[in-house]
PDB file of C-alpha atoms in Angstrom:
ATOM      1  CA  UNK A   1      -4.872   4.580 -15.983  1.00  0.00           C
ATOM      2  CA  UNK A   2      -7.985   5.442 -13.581  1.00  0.00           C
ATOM      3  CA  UNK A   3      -5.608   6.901 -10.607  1.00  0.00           C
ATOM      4  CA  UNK A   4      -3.283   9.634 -13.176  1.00  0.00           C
ATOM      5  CA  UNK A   5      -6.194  11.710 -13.773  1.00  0.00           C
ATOM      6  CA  UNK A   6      -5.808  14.935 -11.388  1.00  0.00           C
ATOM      7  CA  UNK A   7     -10.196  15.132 -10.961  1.00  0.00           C
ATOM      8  CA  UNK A   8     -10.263  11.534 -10.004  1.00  0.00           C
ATOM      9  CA  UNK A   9      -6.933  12.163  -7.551  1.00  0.00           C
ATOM     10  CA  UNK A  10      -8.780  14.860  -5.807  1.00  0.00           C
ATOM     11  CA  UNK A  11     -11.994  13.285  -5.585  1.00  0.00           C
ATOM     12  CA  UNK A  12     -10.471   9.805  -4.419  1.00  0.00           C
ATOM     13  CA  UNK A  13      -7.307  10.816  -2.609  1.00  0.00           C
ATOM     14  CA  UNK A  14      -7.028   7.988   0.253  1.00  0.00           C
ATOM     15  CA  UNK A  15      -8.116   5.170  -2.741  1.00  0.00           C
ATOM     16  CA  UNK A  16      -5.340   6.738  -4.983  1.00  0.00           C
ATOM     17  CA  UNK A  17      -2.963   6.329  -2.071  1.00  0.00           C
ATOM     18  CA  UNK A  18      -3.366   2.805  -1.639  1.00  0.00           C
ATOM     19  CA  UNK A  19      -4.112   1.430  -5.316  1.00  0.00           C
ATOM     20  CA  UNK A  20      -0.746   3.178  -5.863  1.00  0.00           C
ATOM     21  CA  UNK A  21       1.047   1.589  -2.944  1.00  0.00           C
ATOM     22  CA  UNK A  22      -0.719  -1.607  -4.543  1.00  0.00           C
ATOM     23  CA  UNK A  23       0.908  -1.062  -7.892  1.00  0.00           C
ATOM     24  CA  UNK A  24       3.950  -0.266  -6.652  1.00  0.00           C
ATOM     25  CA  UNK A  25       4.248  -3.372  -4.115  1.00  0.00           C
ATOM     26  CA  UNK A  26       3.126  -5.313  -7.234  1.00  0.00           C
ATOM     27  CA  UNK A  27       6.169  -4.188  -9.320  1.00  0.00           C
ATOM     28  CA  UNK A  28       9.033  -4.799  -6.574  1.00  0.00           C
ATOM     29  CA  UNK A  29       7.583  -8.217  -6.207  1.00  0.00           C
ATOM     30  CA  UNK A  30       7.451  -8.592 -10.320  1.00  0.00           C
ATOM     31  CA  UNK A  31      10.780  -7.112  -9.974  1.00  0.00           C
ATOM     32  CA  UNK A  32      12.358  -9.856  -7.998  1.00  0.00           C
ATOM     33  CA  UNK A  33      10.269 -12.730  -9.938  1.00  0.00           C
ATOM     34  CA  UNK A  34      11.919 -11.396 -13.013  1.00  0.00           C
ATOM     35  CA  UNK A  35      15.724 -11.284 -11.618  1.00  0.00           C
ATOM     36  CA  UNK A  36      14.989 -14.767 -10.324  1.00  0.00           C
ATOM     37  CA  UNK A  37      11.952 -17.117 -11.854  1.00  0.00           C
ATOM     38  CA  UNK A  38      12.155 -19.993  -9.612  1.00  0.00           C
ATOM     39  CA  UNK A  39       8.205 -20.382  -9.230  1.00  0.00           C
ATOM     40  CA  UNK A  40       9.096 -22.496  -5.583  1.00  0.00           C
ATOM     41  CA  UNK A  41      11.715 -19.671  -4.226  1.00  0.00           C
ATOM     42  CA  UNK A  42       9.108 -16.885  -5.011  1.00  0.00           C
ATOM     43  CA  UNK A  43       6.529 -18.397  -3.156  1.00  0.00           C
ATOM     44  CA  UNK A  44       7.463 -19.196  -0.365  1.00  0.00           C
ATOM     45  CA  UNK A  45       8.731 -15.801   0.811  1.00  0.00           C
ATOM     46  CA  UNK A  46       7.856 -14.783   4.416  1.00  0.00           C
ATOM     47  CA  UNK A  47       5.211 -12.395   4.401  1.00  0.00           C
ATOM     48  CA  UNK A  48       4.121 -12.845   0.759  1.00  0.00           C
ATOM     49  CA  UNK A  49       0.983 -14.299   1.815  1.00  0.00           C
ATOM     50  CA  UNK A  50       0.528 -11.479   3.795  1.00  0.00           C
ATOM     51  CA  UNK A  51       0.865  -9.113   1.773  1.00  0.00           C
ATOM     52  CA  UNK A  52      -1.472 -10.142  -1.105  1.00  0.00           C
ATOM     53  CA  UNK A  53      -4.019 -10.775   1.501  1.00  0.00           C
ATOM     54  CA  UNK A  54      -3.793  -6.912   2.444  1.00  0.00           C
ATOM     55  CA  UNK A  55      -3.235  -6.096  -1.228  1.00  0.00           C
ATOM     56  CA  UNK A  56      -6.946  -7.466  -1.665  1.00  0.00           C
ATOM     57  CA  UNK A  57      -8.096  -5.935   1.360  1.00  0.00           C
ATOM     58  CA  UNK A  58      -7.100  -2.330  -0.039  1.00  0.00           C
ATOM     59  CA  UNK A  59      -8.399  -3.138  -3.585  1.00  0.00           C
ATOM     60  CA  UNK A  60     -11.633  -4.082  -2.416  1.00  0.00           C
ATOM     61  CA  UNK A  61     -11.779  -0.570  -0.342  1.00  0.00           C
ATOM     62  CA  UNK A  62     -10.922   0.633  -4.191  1.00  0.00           C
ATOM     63  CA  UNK A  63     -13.116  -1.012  -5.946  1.00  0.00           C
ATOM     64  CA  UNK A  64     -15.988   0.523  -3.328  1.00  0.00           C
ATOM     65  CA  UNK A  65     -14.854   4.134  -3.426  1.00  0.00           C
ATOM     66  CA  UNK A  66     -14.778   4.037  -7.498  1.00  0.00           C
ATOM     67  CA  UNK A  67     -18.224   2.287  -7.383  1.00  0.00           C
ATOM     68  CA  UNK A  68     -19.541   5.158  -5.136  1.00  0.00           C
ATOM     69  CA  UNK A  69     -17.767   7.493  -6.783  1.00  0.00           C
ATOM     70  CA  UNK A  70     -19.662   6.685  -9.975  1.00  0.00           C
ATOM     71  CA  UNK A  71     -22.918   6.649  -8.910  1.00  0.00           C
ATOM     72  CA  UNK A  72     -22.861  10.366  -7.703  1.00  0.00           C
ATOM     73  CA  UNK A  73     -21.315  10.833 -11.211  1.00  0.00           C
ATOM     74  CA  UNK A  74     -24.383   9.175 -12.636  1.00  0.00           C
ATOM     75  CA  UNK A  75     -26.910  10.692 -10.076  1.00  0.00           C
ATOM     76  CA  UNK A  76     -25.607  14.363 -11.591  1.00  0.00           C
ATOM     77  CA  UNK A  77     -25.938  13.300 -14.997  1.00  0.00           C
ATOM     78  CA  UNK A  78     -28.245  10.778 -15.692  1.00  0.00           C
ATOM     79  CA  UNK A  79     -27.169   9.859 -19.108  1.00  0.00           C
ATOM     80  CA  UNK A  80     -24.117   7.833 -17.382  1.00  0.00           C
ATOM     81  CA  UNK A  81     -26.305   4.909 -16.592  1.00  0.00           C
ATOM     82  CA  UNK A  82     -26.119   4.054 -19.763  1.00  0.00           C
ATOM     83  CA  UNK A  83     -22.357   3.410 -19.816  1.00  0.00           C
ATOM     84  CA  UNK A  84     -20.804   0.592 -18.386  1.00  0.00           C
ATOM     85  CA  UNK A  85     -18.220   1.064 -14.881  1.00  0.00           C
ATOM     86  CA  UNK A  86     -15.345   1.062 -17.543  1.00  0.00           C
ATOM     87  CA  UNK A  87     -16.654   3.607 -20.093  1.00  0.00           C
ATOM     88  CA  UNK A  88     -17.379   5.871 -17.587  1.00  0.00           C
ATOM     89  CA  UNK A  89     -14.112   5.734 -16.230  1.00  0.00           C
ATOM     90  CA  UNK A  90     -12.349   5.976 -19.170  1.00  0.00           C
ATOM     91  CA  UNK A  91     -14.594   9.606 -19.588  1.00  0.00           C
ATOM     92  CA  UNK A  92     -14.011  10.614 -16.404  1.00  0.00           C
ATOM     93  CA  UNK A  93     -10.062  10.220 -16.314  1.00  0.00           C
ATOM     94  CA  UNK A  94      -9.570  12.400 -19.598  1.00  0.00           C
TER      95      UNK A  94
END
């Protein structure tokens, strides 16, 4: 996981804040799906709608701030480019 390494908490706090209020929204939703799978009941919940849509919102604003973060990662060290997004991350969260 990208967000438990400490260097990537520090550099990214406010992205770490909200892909973990992500996750964790996530999991009380999986949560209730699990307790009660009735695809029709789960859907229609007020404010699910709602709440994915800002869900996306703050993953996009993720997504961006882990993009910039590695390309100054790969402007400092200019062997990076050659490694994909994920590699990269995967190096930089050990």
């Amino acid at each position: 996981p990208i967000f438990d390494s400490d260097d990537i908490m520090k550099q990214l706090p406010t992205e770490g804040k909200k892909f973990k209020a992500v996750d964790g929204k996530w999991r009380q939703v999986m949560g209730r799906v699990h307790n009660n799978s009735h695809a029709f009941f789960q859907c229609t919940q007020d404010g699910l709608l709602e709440t994915w849509t800002a869900a996306n919102k703050d993953l996009d604003m993720v997504q961006k701030g882990l993009d910039d973060y590695l390309e100054t990662k790969r402007g400092a060290f200019a062997r990076f480019y050659f490694l994909s997004n994920d590699e990269l991350l995967e190096i930089l969260s050990k």
